[in-house]
Coordinates of C-alpha atoms and ligand atoms in Angstrom, one line a residue:
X1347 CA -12.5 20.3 6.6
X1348 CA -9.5 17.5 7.2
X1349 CA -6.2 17.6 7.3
X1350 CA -3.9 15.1 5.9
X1351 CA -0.3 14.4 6.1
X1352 CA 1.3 12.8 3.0
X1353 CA 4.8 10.8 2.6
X1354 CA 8.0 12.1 1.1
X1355 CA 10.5 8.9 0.1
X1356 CA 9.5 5.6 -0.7
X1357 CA 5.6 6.3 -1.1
X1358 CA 5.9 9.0 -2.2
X1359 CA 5.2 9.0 -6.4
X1360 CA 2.5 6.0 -5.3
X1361 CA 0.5 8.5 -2.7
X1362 CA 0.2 11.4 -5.1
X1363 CA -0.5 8.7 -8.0
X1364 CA -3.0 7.5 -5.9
X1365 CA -4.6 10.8 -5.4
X1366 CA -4.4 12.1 -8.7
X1367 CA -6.3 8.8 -9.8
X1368 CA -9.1 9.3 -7.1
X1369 CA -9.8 12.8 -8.4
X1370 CA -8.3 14.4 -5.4
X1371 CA -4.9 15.6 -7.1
X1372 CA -2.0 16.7 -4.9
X1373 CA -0.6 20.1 -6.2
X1374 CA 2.3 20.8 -5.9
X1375 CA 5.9 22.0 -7.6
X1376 CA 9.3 19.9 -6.7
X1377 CA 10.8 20.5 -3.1
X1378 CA 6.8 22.2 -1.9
X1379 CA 6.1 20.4 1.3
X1380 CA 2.5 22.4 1.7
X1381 CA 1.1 21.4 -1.2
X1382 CA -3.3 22.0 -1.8
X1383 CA -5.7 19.2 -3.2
X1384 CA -8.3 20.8 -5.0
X1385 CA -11.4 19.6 -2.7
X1386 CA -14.1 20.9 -0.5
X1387 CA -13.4 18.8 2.0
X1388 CA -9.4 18.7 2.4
X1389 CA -7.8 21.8 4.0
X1390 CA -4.3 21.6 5.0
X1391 CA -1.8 19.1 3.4
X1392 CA 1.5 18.5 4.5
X1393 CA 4.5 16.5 2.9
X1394 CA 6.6 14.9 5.5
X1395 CA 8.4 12.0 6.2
X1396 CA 6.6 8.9 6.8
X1397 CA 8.7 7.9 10.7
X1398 CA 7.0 11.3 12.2
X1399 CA 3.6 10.6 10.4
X1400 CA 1.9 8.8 13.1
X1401 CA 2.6 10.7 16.1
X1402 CA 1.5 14.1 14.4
X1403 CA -1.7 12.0 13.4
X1404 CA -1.9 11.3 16.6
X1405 CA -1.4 14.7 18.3
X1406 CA -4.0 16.1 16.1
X1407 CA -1.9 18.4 13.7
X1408 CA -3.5 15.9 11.0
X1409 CA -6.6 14.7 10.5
X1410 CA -5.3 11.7 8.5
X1411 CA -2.1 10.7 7.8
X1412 CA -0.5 7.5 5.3
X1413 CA 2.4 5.8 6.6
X1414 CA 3.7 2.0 7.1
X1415 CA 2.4 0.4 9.9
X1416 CA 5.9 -0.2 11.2
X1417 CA 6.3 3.7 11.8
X1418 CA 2.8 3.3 13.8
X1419 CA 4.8 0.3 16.1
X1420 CA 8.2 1.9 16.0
X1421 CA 7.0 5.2 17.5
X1422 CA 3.8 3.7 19.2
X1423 CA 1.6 6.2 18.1
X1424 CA -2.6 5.6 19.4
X1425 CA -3.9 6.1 15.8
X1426 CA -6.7 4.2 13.8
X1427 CA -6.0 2.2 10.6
X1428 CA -9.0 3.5 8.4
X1429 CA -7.5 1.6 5.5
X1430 CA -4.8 -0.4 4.2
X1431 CA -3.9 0.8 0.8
X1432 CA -2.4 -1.7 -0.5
X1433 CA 0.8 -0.1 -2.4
X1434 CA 4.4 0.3 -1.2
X1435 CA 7.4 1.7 -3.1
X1436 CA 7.8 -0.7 -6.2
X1437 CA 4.7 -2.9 -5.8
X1438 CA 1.6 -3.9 -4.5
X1439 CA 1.6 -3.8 -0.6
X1440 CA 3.4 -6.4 2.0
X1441 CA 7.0 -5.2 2.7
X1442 CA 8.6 -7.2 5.9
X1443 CA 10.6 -5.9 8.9
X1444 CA 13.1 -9.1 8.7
X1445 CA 16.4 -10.0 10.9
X1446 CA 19.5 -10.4 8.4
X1447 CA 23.3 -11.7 9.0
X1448 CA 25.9 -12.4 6.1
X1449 CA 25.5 -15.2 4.0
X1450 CA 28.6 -16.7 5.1
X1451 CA 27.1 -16.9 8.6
X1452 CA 27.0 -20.1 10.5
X1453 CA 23.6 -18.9 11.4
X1454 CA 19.9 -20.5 10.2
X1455 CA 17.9 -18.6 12.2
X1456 CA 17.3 -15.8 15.2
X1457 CA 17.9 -18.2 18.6
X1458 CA 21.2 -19.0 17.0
X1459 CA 22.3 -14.8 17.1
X1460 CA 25.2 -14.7 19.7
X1461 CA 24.6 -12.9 23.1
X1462 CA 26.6 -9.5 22.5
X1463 CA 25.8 -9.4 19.0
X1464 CA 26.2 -5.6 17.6
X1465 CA 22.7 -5.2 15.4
X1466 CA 22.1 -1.8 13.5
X1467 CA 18.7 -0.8 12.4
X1468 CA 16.6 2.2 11.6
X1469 CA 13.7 0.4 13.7
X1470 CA 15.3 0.4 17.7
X1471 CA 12.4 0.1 19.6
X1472 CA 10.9 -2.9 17.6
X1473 CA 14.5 -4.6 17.8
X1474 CA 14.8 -4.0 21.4
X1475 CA 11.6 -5.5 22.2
X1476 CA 12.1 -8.5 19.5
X1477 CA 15.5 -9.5 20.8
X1478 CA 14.4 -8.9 24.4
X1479 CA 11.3 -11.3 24.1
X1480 CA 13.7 -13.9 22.5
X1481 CA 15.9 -13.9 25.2
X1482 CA 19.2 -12.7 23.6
X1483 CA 21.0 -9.6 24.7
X1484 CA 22.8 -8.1 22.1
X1485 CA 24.3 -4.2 21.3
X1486 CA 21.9 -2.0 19.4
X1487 CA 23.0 0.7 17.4
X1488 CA 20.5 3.7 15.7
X1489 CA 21.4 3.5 11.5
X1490 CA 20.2 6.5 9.8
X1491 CA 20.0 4.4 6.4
X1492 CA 21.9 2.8 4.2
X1493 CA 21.5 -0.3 7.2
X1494 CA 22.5 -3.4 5.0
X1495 CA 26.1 -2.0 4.6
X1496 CA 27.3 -2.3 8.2
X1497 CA 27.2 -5.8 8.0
X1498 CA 29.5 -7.9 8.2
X1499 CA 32.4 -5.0 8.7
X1500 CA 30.7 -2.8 11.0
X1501 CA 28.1 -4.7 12.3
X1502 CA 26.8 -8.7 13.0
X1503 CA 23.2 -8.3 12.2
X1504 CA 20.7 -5.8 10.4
X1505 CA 17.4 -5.9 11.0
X1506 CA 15.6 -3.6 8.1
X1507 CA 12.7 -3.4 5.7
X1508 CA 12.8 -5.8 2.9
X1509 CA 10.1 -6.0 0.1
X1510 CA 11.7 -7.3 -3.4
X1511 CA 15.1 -8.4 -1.1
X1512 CA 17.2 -6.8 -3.4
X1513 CA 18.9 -5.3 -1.5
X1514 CA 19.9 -7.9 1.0
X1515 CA 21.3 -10.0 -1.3
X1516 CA 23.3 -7.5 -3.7
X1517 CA 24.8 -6.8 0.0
X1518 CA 25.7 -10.6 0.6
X1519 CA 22.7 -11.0 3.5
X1520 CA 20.7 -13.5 4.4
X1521 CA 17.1 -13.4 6.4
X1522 CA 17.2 -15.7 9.7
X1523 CA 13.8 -14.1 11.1
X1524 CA 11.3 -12.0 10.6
X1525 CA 9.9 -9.7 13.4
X1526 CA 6.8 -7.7 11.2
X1527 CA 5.3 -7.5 8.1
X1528 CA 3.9 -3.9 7.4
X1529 CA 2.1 -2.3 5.0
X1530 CA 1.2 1.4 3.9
X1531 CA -2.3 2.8 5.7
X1532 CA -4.2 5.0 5.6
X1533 CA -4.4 6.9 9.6
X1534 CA -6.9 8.7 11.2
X1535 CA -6.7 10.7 14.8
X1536 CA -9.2 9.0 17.2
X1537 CA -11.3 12.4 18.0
X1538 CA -11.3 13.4 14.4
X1539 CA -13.3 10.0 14.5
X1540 CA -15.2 10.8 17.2
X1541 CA -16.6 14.5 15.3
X1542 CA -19.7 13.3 12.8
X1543 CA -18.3 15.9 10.6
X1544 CA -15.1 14.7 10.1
X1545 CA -16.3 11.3 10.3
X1546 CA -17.9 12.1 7.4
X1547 CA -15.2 13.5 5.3
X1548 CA -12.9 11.2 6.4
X1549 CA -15.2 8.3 5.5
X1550 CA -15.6 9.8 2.1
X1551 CA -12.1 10.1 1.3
X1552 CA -11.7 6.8 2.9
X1553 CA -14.0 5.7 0.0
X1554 CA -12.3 7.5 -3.0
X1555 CA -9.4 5.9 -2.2
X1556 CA -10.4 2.6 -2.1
X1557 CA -12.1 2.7 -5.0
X1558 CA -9.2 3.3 -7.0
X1559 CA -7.4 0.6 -5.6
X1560 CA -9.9 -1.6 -6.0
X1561 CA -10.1 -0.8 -9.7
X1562 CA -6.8 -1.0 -10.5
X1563 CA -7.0 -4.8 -11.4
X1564 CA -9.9 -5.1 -13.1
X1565 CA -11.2 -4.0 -16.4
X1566 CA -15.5 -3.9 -17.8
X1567 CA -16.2 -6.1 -20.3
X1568 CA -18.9 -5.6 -22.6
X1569 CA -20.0 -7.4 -25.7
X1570 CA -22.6 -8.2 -27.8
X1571 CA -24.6 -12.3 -28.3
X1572 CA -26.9 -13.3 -30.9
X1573 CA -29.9 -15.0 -28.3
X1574 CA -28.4 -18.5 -30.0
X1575 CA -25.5 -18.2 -28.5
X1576 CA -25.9 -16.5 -25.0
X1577 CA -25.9 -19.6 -22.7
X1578 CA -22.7 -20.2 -24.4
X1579 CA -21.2 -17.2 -23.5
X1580 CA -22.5 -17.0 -20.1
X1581 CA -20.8 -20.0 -19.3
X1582 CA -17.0 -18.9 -20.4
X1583 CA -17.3 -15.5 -18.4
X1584 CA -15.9 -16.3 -14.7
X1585 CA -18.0 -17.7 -12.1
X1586 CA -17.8 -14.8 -9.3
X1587 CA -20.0 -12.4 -10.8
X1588 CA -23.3 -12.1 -12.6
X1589 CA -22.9 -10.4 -15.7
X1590 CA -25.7 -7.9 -16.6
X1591 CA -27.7 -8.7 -19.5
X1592 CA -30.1 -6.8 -21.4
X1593 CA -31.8 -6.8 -24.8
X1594 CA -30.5 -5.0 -27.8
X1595 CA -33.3 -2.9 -29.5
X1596 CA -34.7 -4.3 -32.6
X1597 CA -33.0 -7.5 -33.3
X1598 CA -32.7 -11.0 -31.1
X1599 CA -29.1 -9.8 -29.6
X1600 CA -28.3 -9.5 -25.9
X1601 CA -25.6 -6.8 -24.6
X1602 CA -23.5 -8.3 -21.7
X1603 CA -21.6 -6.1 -18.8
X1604 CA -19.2 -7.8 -16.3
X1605 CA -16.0 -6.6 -14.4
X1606 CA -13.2 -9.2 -14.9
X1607 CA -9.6 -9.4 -13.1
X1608 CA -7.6 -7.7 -16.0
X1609 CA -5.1 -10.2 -15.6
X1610 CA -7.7 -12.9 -17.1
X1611 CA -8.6 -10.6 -19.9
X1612 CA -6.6 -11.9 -22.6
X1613 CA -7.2 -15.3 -21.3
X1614 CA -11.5 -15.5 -21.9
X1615 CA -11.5 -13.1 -25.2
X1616 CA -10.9 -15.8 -27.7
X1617 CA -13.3 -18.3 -25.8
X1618 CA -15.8 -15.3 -25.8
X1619 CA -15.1 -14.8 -29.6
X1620 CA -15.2 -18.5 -30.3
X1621 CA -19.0 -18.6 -28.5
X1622 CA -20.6 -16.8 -30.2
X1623 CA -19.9 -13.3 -28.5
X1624 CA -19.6 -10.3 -30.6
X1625 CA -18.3 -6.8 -30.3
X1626 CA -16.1 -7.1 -27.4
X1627 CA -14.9 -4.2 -25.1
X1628 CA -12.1 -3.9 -22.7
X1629 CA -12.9 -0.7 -20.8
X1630 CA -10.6 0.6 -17.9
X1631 CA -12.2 1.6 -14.6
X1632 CA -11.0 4.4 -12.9
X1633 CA -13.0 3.6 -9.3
X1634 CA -15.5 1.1 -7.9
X1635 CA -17.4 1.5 -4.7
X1636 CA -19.4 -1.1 -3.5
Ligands
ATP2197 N1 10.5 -0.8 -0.8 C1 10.4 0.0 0.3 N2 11.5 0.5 0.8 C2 11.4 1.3 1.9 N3 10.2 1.7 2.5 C3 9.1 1.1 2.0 C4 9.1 0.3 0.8 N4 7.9 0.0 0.5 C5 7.1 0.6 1.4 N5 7.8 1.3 2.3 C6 7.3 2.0 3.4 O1 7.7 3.4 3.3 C7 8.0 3.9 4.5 C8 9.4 4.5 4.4 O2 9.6 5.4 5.3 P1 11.0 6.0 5.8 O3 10.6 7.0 6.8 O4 11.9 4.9 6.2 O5 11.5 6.8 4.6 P2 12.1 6.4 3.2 O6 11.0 6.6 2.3 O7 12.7 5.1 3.2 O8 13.2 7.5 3.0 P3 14.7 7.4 2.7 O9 14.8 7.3 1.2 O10 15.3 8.7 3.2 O11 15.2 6.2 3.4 C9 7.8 2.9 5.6 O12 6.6 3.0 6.3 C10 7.8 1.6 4.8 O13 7.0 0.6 5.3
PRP2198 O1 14.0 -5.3 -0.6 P1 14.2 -4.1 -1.4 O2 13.2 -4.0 -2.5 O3 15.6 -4.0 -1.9 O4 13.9 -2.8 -0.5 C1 14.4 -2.6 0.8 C2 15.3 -1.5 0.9 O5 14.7 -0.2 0.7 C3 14.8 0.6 1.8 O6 16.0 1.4 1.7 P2 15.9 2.9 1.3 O7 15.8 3.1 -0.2 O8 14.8 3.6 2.1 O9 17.3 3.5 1.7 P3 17.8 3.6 3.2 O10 18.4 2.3 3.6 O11 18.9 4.6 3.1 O12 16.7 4.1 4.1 C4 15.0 -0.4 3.0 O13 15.7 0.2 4.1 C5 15.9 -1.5 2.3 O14 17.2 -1.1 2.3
MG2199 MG1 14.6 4.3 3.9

């Protein structure tokens, strides 16, 4: 059995939206950080939040873990990205670690920051090292949150996690540099990888996982084609893929099966229609493994 460690805050309604969509659902009631996923091969689960994640990965008190890779750099925990799951809080994966000043700033970009700069960020140890390598000495100071509203009273520059830059700019900021872009991964402990058993398991859910993300954007599309007309047909459904075709019992129809980007959906029915195509399905898919 596996462990896993899950994350409170930003990711997590997406992580326990994820699992509950992978069959692998996270129960829990509000303010339970020990929650229990219904699955032969999970055993403990543990809500916490997503800075420690990576170091407890990588102690062994968990199996897996999901996090943001800046966490991973920030604390520079030895773990193994299994997967990168391609969500963060509001959308669909890249957030950025980014350097920010006011908007009034004479300032364009990083090498223009003043030596003794006072810069406040949640991330110190991937500031110290940024600024370091650039060649600017400046003041750090620790921010517990809440980082873009330091500057300009309290502060000269932020340097914080920016994904739709909200944020930033209903604070007056501007981005002159970015250090990282991050994204939310799955973890794994480097023994647990090493034990064929866990390997196993961890591979599996590895797999569920996936598959769900991987399904989110596309949709099966079936329909039916008198023989007349299947060339037609064949030809308006997107290149990528070979659709599946097969015979319909009794009469001189062909069925047709193909996974489609859901986004183009609405897009090739009419053409479908307007070919000749007959029947047509739009059905969601809840995982795909390949
Ligand atoms: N829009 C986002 N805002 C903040 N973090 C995000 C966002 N999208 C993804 N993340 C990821 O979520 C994690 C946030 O972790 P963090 O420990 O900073 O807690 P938090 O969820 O921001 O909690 P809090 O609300 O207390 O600030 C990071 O790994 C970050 O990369
Ligand atoms: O680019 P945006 O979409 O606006 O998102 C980025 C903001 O979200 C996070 O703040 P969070 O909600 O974690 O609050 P905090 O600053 O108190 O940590 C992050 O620290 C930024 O402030
Ligand atoms: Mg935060």
């Amino acid at each position: 059995m596996i462990t896993i460690a899950l994350p409170k805050g930003s990711l997590e309604a997406q992580t326990l939206q994820l699992f509950k969509e992978a069959d692998l659902e996270v129960r829990r009631t509000d303010r339970d950080y020990n929650p229990r996923i219904n699955d032969p091969r999970i055993g403990k689960v543990k809500i916490l939040r997503p800075q420690e994640i990576p170091l407890y990965v990588q102690m062994g008190y968990f199996d897996l873990g999901i996090s943001g890779l800046d966490w991973v750099q920030e604390s520079g925990a030895d773990v193994v990205e299994v997967a990168n799951l391609s969500y963060s809080k509001t959308g669909d994966g890249n957030v950025k670690i980014v350097v920010a000043v006011h908007r009034d700033e004479p300032i364009e970009d990083v090498t223009a920051i003043r030596p003794g700069s006072r810069v406040t960020t949640e991330y110190p140890r991937i500031t110290e090292q940024f600024f370091a390598e650039l060649g600017v000495p400046v003041s750090l100071f620790p921010s517990y949150g809440a980082s873009e509203a330091k500057v300009p009273d309290l502060m000269d520059v932020v340097v914080d996690l920016t994904e739709t830059g909200s944020t930033l700019k209903k604070n007056g900021l501007k981005i002159v540099g970015q250090i990282m872009e991050s994204h939310t991964a799955l973890l794994a402990n480097r023994d647990s990888l090493r034990d064929p058993e866990k390997r196993r398991e961890i591979d599996e859910i590895t797999t569920l996982l996936l598959g769900v993300i991987e399904a989110r954007h596309q949709v099966l599309l079936t329909m039916n084609v008198p023989a007349a007309a299947l060339d037609r047909v064949i030809e308006v459904l997107p290149a990528m893929k070979k659709p599946t075709v097969g015979r319909l019992h009794g009469i001189d129809y062909f069925s047709i099966q193909t996974v489609v980007q859901k986004g183009l959906v609405n897009g090739l029915i009419p053409p479908l229609k307007a070919a000749g195509a007959e029947d047509i399905l739009e059905i969601p898919i809840t995982k795909i493994v390949r």
